[in-house]
Short mmCIF file of C-alpha atoms and ligand atoms in Angstrom, two decimals:
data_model
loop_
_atom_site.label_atom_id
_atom_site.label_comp_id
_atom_site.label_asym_id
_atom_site.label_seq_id
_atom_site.Cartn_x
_atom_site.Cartn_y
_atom_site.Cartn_z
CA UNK J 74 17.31 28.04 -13.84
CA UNK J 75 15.81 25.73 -11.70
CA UNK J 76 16.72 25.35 -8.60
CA UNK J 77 16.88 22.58 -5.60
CA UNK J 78 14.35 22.15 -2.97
CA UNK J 79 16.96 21.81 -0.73
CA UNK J 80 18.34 25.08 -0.59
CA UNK J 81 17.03 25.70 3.44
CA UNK J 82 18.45 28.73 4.71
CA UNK J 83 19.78 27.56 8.45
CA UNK J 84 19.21 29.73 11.76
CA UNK J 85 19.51 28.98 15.29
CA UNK J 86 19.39 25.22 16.32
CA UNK J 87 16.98 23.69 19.33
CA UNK J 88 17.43 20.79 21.01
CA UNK J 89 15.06 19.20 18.33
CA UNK J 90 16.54 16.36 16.33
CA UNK J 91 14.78 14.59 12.97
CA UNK J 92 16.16 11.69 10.48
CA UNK J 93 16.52 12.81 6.88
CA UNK J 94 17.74 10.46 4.08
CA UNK J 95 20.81 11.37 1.88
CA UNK J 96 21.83 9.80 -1.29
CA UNK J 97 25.59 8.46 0.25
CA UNK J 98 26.89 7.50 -3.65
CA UNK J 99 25.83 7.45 -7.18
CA UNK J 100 24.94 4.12 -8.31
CA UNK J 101 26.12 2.51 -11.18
CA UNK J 102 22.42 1.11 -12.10
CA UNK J 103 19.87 -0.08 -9.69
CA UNK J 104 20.52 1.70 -6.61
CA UNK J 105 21.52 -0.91 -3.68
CA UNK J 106 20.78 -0.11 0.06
CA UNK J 107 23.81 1.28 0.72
CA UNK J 108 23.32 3.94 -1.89
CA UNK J 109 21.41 5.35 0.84
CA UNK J 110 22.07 6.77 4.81
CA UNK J 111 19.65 7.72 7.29
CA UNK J 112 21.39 10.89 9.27
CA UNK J 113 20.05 12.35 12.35
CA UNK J 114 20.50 15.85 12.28
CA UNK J 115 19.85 18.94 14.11
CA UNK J 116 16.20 20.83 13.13
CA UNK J 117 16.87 24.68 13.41
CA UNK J 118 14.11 27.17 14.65
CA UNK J 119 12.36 28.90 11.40
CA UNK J 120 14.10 32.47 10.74
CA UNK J 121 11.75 34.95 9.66
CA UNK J 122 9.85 34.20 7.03
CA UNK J 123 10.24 30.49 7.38
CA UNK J 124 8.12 28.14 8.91
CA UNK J 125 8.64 24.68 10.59
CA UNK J 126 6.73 21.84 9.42
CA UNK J 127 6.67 18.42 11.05
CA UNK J 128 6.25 15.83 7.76
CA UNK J 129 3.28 13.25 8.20
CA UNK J 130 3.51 11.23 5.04
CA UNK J 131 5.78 11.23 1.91
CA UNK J 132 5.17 10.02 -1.53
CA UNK J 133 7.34 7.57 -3.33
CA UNK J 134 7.34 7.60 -6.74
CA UNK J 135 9.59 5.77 -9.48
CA UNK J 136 10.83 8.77 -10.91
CA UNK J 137 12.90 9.34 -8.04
CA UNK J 138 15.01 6.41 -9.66
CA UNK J 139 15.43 8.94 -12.50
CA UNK J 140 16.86 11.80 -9.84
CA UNK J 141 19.16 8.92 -8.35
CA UNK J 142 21.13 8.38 -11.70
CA UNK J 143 21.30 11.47 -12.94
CA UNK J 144 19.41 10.83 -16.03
CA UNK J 145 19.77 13.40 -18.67
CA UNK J 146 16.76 15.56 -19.54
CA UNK J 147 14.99 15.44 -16.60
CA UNK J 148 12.69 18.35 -15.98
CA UNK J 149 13.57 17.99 -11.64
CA UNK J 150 17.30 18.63 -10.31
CA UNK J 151 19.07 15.63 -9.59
CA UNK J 152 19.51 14.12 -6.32
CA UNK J 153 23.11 15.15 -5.08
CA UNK J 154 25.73 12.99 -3.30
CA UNK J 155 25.77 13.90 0.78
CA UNK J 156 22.58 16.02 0.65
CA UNK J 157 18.97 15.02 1.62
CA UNK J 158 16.64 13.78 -1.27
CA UNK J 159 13.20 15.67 -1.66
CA UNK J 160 10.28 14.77 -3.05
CA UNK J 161 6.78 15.12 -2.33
CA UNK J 162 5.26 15.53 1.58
CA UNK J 163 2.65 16.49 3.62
CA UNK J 164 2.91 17.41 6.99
CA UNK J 165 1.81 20.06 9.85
CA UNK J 166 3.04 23.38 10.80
CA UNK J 167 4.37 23.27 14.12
CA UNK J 168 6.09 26.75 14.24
CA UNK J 169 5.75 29.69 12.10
CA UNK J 170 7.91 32.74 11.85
CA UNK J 171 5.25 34.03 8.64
CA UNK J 172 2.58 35.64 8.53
CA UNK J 173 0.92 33.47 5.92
CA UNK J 174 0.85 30.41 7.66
CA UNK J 175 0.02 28.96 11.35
CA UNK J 176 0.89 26.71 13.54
CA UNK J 177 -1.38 23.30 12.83
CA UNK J 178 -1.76 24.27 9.03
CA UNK J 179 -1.71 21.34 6.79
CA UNK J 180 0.69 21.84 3.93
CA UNK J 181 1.85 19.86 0.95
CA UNK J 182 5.65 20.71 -0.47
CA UNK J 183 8.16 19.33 -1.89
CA UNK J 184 10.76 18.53 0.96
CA UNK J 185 9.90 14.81 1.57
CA UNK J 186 12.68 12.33 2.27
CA UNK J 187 12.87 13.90 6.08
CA UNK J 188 11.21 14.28 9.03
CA UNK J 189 10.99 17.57 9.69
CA UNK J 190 11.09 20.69 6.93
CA UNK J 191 12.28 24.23 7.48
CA UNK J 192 11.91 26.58 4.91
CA UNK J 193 10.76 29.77 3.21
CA UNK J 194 6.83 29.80 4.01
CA UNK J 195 6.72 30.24 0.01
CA UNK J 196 7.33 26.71 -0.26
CA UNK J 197 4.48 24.75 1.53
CA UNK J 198 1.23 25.67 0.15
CA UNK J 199 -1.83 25.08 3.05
CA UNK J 200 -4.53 22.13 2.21
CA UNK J 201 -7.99 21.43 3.58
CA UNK J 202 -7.36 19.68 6.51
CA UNK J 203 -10.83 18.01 6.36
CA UNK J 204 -10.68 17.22 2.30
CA UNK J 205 -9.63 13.76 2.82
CA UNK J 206 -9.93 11.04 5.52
CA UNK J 207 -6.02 11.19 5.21
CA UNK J 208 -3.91 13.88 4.94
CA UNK J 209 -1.82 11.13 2.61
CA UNK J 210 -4.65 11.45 0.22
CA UNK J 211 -3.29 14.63 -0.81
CA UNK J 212 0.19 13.30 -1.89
CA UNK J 213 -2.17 10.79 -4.49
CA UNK J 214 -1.23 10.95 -8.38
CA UNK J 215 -4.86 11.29 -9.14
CA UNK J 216 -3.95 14.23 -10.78
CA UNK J 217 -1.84 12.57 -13.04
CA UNK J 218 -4.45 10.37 -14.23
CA UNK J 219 -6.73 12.85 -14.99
CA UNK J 220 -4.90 15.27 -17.32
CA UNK J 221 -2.70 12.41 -19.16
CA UNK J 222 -6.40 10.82 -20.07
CA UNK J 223 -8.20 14.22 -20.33
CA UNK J 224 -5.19 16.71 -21.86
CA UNK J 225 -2.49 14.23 -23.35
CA UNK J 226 -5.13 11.22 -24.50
CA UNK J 227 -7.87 13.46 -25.29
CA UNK J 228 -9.93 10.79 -23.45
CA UNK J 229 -13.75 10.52 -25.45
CA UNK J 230 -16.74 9.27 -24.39
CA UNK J 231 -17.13 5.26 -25.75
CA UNK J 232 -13.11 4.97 -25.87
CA UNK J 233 -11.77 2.00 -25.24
CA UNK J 234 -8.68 2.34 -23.32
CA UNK J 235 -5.56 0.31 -22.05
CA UNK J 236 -3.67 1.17 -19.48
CA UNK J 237 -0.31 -0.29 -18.16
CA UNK J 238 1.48 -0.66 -15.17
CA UNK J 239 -2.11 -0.30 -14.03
CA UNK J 240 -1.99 -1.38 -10.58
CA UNK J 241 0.18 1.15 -9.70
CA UNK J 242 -0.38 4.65 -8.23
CA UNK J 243 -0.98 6.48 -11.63
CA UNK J 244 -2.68 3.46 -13.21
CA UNK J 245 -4.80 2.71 -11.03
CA UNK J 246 -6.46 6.09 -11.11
CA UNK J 247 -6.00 6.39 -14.85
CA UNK J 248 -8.54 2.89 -15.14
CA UNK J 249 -10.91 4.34 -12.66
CA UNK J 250 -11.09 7.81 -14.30
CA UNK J 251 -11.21 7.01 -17.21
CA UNK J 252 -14.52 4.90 -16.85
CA UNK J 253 -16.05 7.63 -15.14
CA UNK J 254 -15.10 9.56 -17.68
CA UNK J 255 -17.15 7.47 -20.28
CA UNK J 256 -15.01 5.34 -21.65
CA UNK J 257 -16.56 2.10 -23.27
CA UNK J 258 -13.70 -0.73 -21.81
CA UNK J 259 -11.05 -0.24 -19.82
CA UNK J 260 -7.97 -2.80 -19.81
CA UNK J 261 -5.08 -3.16 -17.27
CA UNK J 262 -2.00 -4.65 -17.53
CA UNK J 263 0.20 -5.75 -14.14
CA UNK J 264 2.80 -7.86 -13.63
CA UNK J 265 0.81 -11.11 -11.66
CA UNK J 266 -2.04 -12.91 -11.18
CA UNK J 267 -2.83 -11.45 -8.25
CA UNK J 268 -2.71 -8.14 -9.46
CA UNK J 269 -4.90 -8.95 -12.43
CA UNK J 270 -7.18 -10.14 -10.11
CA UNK J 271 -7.30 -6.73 -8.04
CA UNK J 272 -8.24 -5.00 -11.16
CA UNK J 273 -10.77 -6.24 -12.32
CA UNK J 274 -11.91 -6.84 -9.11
CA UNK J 275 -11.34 -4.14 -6.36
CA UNK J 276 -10.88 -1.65 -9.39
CA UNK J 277 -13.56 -2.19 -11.66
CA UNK J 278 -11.48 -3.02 -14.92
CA UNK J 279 -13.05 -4.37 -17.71
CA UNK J 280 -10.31 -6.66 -18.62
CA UNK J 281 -6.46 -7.33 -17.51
CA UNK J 282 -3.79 -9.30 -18.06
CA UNK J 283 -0.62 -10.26 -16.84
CA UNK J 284 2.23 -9.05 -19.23
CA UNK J 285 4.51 -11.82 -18.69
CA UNK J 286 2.16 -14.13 -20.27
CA UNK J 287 3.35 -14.63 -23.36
CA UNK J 288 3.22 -11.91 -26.52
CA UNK J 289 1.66 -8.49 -24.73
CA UNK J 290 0.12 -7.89 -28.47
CA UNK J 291 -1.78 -11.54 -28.22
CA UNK J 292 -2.61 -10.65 -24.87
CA UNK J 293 -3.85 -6.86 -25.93
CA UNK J 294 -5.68 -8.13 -29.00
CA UNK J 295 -7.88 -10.89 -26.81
CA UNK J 296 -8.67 -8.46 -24.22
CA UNK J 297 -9.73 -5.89 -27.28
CA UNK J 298 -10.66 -7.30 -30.55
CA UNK J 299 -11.81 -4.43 -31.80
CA UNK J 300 -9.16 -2.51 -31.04
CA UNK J 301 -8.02 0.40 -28.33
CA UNK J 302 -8.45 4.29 -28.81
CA UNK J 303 -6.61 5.43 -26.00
CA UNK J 304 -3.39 4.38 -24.54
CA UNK J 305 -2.13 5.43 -20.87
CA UNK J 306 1.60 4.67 -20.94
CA UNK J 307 3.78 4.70 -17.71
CA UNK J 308 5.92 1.17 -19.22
CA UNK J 309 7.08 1.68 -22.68
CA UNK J 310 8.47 -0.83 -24.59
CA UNK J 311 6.81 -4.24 -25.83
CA UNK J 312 3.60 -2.78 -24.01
CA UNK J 313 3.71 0.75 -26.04
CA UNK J 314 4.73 -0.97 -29.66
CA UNK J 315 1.62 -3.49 -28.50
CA UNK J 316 -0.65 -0.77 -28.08
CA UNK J 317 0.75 1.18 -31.38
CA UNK J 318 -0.08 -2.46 -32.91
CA UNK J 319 -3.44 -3.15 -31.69
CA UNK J 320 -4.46 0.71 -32.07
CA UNK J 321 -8.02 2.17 -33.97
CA UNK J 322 -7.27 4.91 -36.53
CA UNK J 323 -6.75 7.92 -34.91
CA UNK J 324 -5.41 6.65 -31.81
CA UNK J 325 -3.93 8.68 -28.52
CA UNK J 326 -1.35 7.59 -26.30
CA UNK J 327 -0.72 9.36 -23.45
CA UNK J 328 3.18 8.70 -22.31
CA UNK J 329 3.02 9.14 -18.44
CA UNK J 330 6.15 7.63 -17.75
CA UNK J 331 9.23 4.94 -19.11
CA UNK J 332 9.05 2.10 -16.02
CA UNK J 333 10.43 -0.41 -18.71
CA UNK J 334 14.12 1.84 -17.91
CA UNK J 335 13.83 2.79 -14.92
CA UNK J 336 14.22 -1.04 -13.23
CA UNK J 337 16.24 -2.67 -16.51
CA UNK J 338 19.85 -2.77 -16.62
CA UNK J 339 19.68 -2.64 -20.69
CA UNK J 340 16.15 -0.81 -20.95
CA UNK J 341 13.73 -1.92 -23.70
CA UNK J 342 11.84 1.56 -24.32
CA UNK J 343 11.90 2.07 -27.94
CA UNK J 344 8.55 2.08 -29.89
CA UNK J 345 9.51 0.48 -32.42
CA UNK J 346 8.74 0.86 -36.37
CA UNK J 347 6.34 4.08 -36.98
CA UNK J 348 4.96 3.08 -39.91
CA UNK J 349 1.45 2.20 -38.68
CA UNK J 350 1.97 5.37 -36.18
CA UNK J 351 2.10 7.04 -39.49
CA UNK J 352 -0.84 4.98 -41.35
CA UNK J 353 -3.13 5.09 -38.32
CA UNK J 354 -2.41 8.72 -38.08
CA UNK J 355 -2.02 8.12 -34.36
CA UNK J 356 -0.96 10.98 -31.72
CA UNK J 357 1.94 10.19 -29.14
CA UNK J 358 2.40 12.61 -26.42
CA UNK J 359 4.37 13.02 -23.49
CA UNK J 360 3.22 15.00 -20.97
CA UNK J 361 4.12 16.11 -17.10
CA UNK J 362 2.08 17.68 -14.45
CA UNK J 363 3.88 20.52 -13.81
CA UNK J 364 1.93 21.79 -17.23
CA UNK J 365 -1.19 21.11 -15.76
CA UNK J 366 -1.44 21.86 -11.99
CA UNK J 367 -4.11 24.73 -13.34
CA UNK J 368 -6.38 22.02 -12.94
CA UNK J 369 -5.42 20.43 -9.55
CA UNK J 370 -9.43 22.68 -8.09
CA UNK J 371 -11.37 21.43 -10.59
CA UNK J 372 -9.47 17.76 -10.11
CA UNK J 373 -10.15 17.92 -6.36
CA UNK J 374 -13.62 18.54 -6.41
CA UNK J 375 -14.55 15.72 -8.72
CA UNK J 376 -11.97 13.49 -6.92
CA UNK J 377 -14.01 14.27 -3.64
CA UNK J 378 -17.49 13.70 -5.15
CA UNK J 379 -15.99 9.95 -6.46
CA UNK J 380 -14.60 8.70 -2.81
CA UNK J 381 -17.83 10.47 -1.24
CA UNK J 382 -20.25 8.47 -3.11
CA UNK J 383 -17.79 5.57 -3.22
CA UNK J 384 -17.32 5.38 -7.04
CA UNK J 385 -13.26 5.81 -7.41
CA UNK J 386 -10.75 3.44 -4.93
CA UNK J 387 -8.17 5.23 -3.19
CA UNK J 388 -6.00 2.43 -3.26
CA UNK J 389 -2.63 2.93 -0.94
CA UNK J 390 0.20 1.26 0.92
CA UNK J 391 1.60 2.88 3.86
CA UNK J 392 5.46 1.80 4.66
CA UNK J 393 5.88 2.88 8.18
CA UNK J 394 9.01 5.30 8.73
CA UNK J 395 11.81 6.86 7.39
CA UNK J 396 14.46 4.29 7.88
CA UNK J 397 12.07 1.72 5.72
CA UNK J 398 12.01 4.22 2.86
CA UNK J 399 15.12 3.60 0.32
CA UNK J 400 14.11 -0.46 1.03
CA UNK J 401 10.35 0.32 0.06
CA UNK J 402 11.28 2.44 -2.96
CA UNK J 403 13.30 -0.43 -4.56
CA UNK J 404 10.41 -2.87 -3.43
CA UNK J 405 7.68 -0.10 -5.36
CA UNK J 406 10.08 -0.81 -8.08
CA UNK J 407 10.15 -4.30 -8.08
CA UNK J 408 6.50 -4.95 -7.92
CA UNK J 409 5.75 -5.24 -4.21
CA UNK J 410 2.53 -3.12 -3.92
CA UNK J 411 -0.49 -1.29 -5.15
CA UNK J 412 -1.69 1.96 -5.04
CA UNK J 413 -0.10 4.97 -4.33
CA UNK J 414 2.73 4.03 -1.78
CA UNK J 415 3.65 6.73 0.89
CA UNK J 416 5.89 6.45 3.94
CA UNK J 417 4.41 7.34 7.25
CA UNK J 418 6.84 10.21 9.14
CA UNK J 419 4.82 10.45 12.05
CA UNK J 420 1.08 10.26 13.49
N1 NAP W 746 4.22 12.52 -16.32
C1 NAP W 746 4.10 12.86 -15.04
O1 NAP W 746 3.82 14.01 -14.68
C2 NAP W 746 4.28 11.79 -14.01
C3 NAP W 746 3.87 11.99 -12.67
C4 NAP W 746 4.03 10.95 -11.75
C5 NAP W 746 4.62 9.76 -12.16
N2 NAP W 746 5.06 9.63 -13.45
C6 NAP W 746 5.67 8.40 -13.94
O2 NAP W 746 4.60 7.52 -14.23
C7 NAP W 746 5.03 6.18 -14.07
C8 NAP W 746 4.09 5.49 -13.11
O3 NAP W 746 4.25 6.09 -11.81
P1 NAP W 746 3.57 5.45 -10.55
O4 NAP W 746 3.98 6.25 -9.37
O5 NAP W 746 2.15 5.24 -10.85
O6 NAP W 746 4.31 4.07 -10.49
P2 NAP W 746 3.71 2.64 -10.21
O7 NAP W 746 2.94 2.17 -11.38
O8 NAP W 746 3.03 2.63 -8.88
O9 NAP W 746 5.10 1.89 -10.15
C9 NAP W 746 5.33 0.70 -9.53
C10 NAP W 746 5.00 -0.44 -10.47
O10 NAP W 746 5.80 -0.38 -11.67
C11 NAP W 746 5.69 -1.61 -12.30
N3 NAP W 746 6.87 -1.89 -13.11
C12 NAP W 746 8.16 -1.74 -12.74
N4 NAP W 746 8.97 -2.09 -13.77
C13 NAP W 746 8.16 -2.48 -14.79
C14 NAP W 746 8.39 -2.94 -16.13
N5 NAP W 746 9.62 -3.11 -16.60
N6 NAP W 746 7.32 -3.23 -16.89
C15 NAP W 746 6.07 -3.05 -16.42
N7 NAP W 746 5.79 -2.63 -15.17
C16 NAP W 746 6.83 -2.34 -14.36
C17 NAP W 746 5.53 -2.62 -11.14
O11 NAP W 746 4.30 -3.24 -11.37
P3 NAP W 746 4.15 -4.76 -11.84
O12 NAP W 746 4.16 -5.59 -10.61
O13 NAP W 746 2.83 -4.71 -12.49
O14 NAP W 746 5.29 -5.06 -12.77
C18 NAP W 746 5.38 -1.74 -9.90
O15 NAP W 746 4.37 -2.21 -9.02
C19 NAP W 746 6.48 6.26 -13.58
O16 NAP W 746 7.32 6.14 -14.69
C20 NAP W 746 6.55 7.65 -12.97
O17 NAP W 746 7.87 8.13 -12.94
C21 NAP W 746 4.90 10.60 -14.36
#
């Protein structure tokens, strides 16, 4: 059974206060801001065993639109009316009653969506406080890229691979990796100008495109005339049945994630006719990282090396504070930023 993050054990209370955001009612749809509430609430002193963490940065992440409704076959618990939402964090230990951590550890965990964390110490797991140049580095779905390109795509050297939604936090880093992985071309698809222009600028794309203009299989097919190998797909829809379309025998998509449903009222995700799936003998696979965290060292090192020598962009946007959080995930939604987006809990 799997069971909620949320399920914090209480003990004696300090004077301490902290925000935490709730889901106040399920939406029918699109979640408006009043499917939301900001509560201040009490932050109880760490029984033993548990440890106190004061949360510096949480992730945001479209999926949590997936939690929200209640979607079914979701491999995380659903958010639940009246209690906090959780989701990816990174913060400092500011009072331990465990032997296994300390006070000032950095720890990532999954009890985001609040200022402050108590819980079993089982649940934070400590991180190298000088790995990054920002503790928000570690909440980055870098991870993400790599095994969908490396495990699900079966990424090769001289692929050439499209990638959508790929100024976003997953598709960004899928681009990047993929050309230091040896790929031949790498195309991006976004939804403006401007973001076109960011990949193949700040990102080093070979090629984008914006996927409003006109037929995404015209669009595809002009960016690679010979064709794509790989496919990293966080969209879905007219962008996966373009890249079944435009596909080289023996083809790999790597389905990261359905953003085509997760905004649309009447979702477009389907990929259509199979035929050519079938004539192409092309491999489709879904994947998640929970299957692959085995290789979160060997990711980390690498990912190091890149920002070090300054060959991989850490692209991010910070949304400062809790309050701003249910606004900013409907923004990451709707296309406002790039990057990974995290919301700053404290300094
Ligand atoms: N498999 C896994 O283990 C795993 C892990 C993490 C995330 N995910 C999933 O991977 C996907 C990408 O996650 P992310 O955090 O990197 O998100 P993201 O790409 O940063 O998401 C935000 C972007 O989604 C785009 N978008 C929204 N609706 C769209 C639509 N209908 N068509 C095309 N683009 C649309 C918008 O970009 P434009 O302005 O370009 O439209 C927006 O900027 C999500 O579905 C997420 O749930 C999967």
């Amino acid at each position: 059974m799997t069971t909620s993050p949320n399920t914090t054990p209480k003990s004696t209370s300090t004077s301490r206060t902290g925000l935490e955001a709730r889901l106040a009612a399920r939406p029918d749809g699109f979640p408006a801001p009043d499917a939301f509430e900001i509560a201040e609430v009490p932050v109880p002193d760490p029984a033993p065993g548990q440890v106190l963490v004061r949360n510096l940065f949480m992730s945001l992440d479209p999926g949590m639109l997936l939690l929200i409704a209640d979607e079914p076959g979701l491999p995380m618990p659903r958010y639940e009316v009246g209690e906090p939402m959780y989701g990816d964090a990174v913060g400092e230990v500011i009072a331990s009653a465990d032997t296994s951590l300390a006070e000032g550890d950095l720890v990532v965990h999954r009890l985001g969506w609040r200022e402050y964390a108590v819980a079993g110490a089982g649940a934070f797991r400590r991180v190298d406080r000088a790995a990054y140049p920002s503790p928000s580095l570690h909440l980055s779905f870098g991870l993400v890229a790599y095994v969908g390109l490396l495990e699900a795509a079966e990424l090769r050297p001289g692929d050439t691979v499209f990638v959508s939604s790929a100024a976003g936090a997953t598709g960004g880093m899928a681009g990047q990796i993929a050309r230091l992985k040896g790929a031949a071309q790498v195309i991006g698809s976004a939804g403006s100008p401007e973001k076109v222009a960011h990949l193949t600028g700040k990102l080093g794309f070979d090629a984008a495109f914006d996927y409003h203009d006109g037929p995404v299989v015209d669009r595809l097919r002009e960016a690679a005339p010979d064709g794509i190998d790989v496919y990293f797909d966080n969209v879905g829809g007219e962008q996966l049945r373009a890249a079944i379309e435009v596909m080289n025998v023996h083809g790999r998509i790597a389905v990261c994630g359905a953003l085509n449903r997760q905004r649309a009222a009447r979702p477009d995700a389907g990929p259509g006719d199979l035929l050519s799936v079938v004539g192409k003998r092309l491999t489709i696979r879904g994947f998640t990282l929970r299957d692959h965290l085995d290789r979160a060292a060997e990711f980390g090192e690498q990912f190091r090396g890149w920002l070090r020598d300054g060959s991989i962009v850490h692209d991010e946007t910070v949304v400062d504070g809790l309050a701003n959080a249910p606004r900013a995930l409907r923004d990451l939604v709707g296309g406002a930023y790039t990057g990974k987006t995290v919301v700053r809990l404290g300094s």
